[in-house]
mmCIF file of C-alpha atoms in Angstrom:
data_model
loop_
_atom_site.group_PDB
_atom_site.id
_atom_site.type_symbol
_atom_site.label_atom_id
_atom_site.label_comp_id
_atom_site.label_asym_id
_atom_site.label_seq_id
_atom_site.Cartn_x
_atom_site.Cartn_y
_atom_site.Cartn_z
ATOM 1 C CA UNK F 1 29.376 -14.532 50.608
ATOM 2 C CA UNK F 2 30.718 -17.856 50.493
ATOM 3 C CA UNK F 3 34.226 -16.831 50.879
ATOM 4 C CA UNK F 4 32.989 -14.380 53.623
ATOM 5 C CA UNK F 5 31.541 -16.700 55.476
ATOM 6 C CA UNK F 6 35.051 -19.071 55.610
ATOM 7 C CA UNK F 7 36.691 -16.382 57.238
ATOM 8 C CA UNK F 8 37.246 -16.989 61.002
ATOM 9 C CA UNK F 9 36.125 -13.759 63.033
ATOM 10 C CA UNK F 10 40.236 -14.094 64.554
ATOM 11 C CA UNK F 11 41.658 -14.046 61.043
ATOM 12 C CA UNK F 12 44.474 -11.623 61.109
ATOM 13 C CA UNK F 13 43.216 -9.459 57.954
ATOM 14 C CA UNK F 14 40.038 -9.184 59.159
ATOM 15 C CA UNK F 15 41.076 -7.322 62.728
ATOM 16 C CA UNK F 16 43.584 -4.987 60.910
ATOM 17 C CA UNK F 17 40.502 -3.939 58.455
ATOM 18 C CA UNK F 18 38.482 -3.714 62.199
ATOM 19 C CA UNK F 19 41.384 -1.206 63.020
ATOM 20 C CA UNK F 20 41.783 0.836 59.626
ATOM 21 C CA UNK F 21 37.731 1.010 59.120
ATOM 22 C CA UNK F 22 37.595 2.614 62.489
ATOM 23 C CA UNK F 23 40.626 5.199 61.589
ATOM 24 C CA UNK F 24 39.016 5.426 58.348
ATOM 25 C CA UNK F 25 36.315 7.902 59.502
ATOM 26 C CA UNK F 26 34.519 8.663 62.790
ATOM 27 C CA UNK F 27 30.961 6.690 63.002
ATOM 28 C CA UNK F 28 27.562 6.650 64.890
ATOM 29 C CA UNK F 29 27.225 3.432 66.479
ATOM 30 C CA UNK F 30 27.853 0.448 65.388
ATOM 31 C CA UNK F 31 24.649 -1.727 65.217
ATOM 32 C CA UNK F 32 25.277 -5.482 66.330
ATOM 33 C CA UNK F 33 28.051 -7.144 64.036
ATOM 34 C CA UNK F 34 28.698 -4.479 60.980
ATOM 35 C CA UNK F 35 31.935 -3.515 61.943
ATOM 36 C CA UNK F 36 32.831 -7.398 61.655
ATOM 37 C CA UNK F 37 30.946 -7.512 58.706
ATOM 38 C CA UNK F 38 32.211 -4.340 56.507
ATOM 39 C CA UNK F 39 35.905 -5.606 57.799
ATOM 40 C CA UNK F 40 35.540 -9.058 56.122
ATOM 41 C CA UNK F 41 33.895 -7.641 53.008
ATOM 42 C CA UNK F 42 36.782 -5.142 52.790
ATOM 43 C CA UNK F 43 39.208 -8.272 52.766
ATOM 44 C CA UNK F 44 37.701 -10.615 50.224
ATOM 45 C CA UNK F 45 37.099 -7.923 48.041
ATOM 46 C CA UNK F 46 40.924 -6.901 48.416
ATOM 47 C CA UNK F 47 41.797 -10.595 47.930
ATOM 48 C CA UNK F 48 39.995 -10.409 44.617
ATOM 49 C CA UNK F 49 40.874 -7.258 43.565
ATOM 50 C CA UNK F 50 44.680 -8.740 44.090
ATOM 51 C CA UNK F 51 44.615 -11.933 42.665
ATOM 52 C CA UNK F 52 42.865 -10.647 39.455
ATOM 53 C CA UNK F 53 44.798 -7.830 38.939
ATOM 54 C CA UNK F 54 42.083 -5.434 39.273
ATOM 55 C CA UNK F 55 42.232 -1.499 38.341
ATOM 56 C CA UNK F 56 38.612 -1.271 39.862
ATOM 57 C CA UNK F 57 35.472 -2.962 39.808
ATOM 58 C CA UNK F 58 31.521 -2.289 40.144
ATOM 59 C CA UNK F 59 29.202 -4.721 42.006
ATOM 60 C CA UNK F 60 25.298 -4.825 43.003
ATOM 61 C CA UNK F 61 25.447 -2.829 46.052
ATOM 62 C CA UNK F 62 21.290 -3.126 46.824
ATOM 63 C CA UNK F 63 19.211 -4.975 47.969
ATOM 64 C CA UNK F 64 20.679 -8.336 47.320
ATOM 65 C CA UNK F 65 23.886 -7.848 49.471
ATOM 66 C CA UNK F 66 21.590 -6.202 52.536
ATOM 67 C CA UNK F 67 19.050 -9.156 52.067
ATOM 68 C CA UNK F 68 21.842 -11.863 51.937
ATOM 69 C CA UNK F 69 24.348 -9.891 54.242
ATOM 70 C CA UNK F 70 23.183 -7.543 56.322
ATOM 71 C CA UNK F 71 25.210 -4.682 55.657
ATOM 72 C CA UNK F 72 25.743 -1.860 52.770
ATOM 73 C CA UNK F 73 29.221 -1.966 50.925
ATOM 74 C CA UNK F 74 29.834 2.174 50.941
ATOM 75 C CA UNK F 75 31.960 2.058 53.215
ATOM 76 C CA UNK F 76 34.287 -0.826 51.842
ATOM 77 C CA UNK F 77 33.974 1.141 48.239
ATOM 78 C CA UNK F 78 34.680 4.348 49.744
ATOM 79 C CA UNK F 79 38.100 2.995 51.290
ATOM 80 C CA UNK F 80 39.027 1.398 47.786
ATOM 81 C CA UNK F 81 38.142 4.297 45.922
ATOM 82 C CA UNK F 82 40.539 6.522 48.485
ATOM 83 C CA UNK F 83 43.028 4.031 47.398
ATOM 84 C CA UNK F 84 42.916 4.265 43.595
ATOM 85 C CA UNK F 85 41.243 1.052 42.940
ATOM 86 C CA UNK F 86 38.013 3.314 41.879
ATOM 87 C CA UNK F 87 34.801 1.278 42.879
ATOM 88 C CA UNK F 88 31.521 2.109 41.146
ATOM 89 C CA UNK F 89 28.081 1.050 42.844
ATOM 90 C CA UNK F 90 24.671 -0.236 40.991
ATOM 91 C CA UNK F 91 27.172 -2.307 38.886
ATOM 92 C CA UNK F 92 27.834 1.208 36.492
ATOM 93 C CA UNK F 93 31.172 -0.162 34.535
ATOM 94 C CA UNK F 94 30.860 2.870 32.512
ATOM 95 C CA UNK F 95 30.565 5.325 35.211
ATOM 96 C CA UNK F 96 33.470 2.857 36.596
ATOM 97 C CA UNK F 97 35.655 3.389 33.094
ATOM 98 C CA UNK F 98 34.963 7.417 33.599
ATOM 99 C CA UNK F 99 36.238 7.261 37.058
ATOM 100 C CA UNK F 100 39.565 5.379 36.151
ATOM 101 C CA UNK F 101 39.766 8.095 33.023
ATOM 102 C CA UNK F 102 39.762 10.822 36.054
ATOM 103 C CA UNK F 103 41.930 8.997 38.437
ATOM 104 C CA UNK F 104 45.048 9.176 35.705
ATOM 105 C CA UNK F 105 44.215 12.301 34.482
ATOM 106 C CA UNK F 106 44.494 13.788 38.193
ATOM 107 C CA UNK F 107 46.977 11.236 39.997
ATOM 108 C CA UNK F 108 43.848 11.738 42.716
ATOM 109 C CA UNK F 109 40.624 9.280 43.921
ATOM 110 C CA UNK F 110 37.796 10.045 41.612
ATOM 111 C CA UNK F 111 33.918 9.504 42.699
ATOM 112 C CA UNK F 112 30.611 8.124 41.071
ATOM 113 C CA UNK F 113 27.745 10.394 41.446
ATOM 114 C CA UNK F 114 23.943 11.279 40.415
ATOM 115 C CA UNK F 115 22.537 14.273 38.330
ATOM 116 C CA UNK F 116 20.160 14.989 41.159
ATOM 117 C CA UNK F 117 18.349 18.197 41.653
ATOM 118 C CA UNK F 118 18.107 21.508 40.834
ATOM 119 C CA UNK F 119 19.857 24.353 43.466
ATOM 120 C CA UNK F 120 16.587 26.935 44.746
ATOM 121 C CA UNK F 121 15.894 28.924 41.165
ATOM 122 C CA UNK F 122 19.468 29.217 40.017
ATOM 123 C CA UNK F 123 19.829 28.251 36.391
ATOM 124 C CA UNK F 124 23.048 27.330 36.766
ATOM 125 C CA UNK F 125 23.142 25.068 39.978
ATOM 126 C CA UNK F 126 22.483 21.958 40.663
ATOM 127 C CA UNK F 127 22.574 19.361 43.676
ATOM 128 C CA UNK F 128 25.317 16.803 42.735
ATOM 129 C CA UNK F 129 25.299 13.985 45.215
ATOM 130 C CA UNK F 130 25.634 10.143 45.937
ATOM 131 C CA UNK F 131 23.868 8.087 49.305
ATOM 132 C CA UNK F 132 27.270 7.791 49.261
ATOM 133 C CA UNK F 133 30.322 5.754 48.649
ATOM 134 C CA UNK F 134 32.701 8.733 47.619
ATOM 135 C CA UNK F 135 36.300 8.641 48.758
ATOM 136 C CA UNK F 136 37.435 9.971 51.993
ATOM 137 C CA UNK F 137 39.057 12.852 50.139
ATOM 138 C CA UNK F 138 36.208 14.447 48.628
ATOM 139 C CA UNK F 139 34.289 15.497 51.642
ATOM 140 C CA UNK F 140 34.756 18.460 54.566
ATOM 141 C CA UNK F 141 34.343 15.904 57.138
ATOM 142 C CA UNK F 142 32.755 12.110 56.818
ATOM 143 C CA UNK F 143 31.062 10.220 59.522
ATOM 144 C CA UNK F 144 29.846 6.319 58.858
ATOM 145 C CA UNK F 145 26.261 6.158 59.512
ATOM 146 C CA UNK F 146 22.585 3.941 58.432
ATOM 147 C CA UNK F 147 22.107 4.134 55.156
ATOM 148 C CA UNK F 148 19.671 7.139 55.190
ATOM 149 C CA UNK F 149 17.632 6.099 51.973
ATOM 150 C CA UNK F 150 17.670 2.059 51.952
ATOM 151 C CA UNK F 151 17.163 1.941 55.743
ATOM 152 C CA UNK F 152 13.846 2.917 55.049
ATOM 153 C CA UNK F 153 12.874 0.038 53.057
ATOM 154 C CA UNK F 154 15.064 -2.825 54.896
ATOM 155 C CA UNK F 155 15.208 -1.444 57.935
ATOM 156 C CA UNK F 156 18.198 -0.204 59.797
ATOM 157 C CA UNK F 157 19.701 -3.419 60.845
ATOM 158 C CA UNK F 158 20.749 -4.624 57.874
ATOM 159 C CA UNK F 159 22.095 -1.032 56.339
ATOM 160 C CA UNK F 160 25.112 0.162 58.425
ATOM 161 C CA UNK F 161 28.134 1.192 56.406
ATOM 162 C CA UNK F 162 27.038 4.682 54.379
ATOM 163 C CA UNK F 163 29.468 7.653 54.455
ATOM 164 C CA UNK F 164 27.961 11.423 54.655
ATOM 165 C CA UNK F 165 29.750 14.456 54.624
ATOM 166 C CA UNK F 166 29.823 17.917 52.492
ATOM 167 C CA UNK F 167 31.839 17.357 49.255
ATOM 168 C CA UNK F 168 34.506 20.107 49.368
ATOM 169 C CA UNK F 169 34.128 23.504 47.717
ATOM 170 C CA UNK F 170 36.869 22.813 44.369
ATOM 171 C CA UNK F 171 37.034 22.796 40.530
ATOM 172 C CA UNK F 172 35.478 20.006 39.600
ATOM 173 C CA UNK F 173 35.828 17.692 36.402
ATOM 174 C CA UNK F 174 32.946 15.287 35.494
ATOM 175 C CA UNK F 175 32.836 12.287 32.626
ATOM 176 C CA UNK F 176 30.463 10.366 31.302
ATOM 177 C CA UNK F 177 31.148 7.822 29.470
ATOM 178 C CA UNK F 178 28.318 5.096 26.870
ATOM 179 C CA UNK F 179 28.172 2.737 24.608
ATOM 180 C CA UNK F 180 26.177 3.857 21.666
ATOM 181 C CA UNK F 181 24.955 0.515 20.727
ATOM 182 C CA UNK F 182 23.198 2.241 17.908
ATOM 183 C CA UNK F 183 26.097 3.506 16.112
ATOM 184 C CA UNK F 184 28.883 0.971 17.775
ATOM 185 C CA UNK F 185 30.954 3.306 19.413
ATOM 186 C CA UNK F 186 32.174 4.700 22.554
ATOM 187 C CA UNK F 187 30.398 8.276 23.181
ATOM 188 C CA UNK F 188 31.451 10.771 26.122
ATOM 189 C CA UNK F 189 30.322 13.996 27.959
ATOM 190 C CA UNK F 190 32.900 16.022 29.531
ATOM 191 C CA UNK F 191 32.264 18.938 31.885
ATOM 192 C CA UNK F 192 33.878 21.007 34.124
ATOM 193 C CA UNK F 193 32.082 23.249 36.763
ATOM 194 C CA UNK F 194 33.010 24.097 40.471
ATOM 195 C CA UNK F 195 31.565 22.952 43.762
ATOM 196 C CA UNK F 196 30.145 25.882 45.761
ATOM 197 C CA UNK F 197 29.811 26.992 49.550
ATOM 198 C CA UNK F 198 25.954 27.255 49.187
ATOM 199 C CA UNK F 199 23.761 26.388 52.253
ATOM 200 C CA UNK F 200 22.602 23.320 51.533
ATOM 201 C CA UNK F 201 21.313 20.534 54.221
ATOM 202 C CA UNK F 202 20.871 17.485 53.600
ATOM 203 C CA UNK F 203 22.061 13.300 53.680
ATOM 204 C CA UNK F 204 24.830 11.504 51.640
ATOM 205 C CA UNK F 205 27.929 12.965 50.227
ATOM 206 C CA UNK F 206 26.447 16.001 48.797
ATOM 207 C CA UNK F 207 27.271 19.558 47.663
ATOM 208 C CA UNK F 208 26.039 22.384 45.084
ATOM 209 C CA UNK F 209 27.979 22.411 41.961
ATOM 210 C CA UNK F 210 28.177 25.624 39.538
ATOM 211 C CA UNK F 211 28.025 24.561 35.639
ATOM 212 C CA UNK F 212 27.635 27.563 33.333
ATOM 213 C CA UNK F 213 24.817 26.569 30.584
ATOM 214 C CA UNK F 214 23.680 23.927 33.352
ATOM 215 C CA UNK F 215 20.359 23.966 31.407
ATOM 216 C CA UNK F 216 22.014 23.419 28.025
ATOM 217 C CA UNK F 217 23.773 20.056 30.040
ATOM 218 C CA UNK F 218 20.592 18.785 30.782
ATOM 219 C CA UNK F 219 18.512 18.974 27.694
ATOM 220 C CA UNK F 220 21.954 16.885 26.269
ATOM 221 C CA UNK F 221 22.006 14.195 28.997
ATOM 222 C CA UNK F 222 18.359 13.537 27.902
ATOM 223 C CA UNK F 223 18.588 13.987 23.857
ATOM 224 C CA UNK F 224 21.896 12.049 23.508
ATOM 225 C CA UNK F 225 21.009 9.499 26.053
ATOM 226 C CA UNK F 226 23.387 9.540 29.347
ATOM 227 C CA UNK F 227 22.797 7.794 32.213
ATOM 228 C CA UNK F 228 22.249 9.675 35.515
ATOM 229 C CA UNK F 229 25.756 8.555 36.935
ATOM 230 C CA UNK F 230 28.806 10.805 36.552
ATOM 231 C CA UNK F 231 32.271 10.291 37.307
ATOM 232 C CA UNK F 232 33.705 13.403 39.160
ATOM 233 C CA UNK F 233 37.236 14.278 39.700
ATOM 234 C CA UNK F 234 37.771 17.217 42.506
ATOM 235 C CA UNK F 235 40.378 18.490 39.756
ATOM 236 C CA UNK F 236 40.455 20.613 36.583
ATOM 237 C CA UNK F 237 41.662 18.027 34.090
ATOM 238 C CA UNK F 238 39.169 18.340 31.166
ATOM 239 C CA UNK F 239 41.878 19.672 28.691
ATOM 240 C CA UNK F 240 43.915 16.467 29.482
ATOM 241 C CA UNK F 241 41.203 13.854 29.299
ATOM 242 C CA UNK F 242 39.537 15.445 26.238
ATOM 243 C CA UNK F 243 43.479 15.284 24.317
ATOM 244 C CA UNK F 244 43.350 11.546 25.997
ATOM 245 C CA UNK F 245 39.728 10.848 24.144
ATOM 246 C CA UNK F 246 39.688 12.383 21.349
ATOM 247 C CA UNK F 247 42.803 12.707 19.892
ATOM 248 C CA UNK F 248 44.673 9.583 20.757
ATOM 249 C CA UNK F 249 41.544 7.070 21.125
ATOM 250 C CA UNK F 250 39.366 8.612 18.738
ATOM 251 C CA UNK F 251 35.948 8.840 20.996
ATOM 252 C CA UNK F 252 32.779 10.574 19.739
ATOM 253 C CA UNK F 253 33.112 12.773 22.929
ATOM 254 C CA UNK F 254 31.471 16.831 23.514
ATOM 255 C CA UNK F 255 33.637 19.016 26.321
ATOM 256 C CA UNK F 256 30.396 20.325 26.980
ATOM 257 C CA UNK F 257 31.420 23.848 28.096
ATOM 258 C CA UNK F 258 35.067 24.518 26.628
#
């Protein structure tokens, strides 16, 4: 915030973000200064993200920065997530590592999402969905809006900069990758399943994802220990990140349903 606050409203980096942010994806209304805002957290982040050499990164993304700032960072992740530096919120470098694993597996932008809920009485459906940072390339159609959940607890001046949309109807590949602190030693779960045209209507970047034996994949996200993030990859690339894994790094990691 200290760097943030250095740079001069005029500074030529900060109007060309103005200008890509607002050819990024259409918005609702800007409230008060969050265009300014998001634009000058979009180029100290890319200064840092330069002069460290970054692949991607993971930072606090609640309620600190909102509290301190007065904006949420989707937005800004979303963009650098479009642009292969994958960007992982709630500070999740392991759902971060699983998104990079994706991203060179698929040569495409790779997303962080959460197990959510189930999909009416279908066994094998589920709601997988973020409040969302995904990448551009993920949804139907994006618009920039309030943050629909934090909003509601800080108040909708301080929460501009969320991206919604429907997450396209594709294969999808999803990775989850822990520490097993027990054992010392990096543990996996690989899936594949497919994202779905089912009605479904709701905030975020969102959509209904098929996984056969979806009930099997939940009992093992709660026995062996898995967070609720997953990386997700609009691709079918398990084969080539379970050879990646397992056969050339050795991980303890399940391709849940190969």
């Amino acid at each position: 915030f200290g760097a943030i606050n250095r740079l001069d409203n005029q500074d030529p980096k900060v109007k060309e973000k103005i200008q890509f942010i607002k050819n990024y994806t259409p918005t609702t209304e800007f409230p008060g200064d969050g265009l300014l805002k998001l634009a000058k957290l979009a180029v100290i982040v890319e200064d840092w993200v330069l002069e460290k050499e970054l692949d991607g990164f993971a930072f606090q993304c609640w309620p600190s920065i909102q509290d301190n700032f007065g904006i949420v960072p989707c937005a800004v992740m979303s963009m650098f997530s479009e642009g292969l530096v994958p960007a992982a919120c709630e500070v999740d470098i392991s759902g971060l590592i699983g998104m990079y694993i994706l991203q060179l597996a698929s040569d495409t932008p790779s997303a962080i999402l959460d197990w959510n809920n189930n999909y009416g009485d279908d066994p094998d459906k589920m709601v997988l969905f973020h409040c969302s940072n995904l990448p551009k390339s993920f949804f139907k159609d994006t618009r920039m809006t309030i943050h629909p959940i934090i909003s509601d607890q800080k108040g909708e001046d301080v929460t501009f900069g969320a991206i919604q949309g429907r997450i396209k109807s594709r294969p999808c590949t999803l990775l989850r990758v822990e520490t097993d602190d027990i054992f010392g030693e990096i543990k996996a779960l690989l899936v594949e399943g497919d994202y779905t045209d089912d009605e479904l209507n709701t905030y975020g970047g969102f959509g209904v994802i098929h996984i056969s034996k979806l009930q099997e994949l939940l009992k093992t996200l709660c026995y062996d220990g898995f967070a609720h993030h997953v990386a997700a990859s609009l691709s079918q690339v398990g084969e080539i990140v379970h050879e990646a894994l397992f056969k050339y790094l050795g991980w303890n990691i399940k391709f849940f349903n190969h």
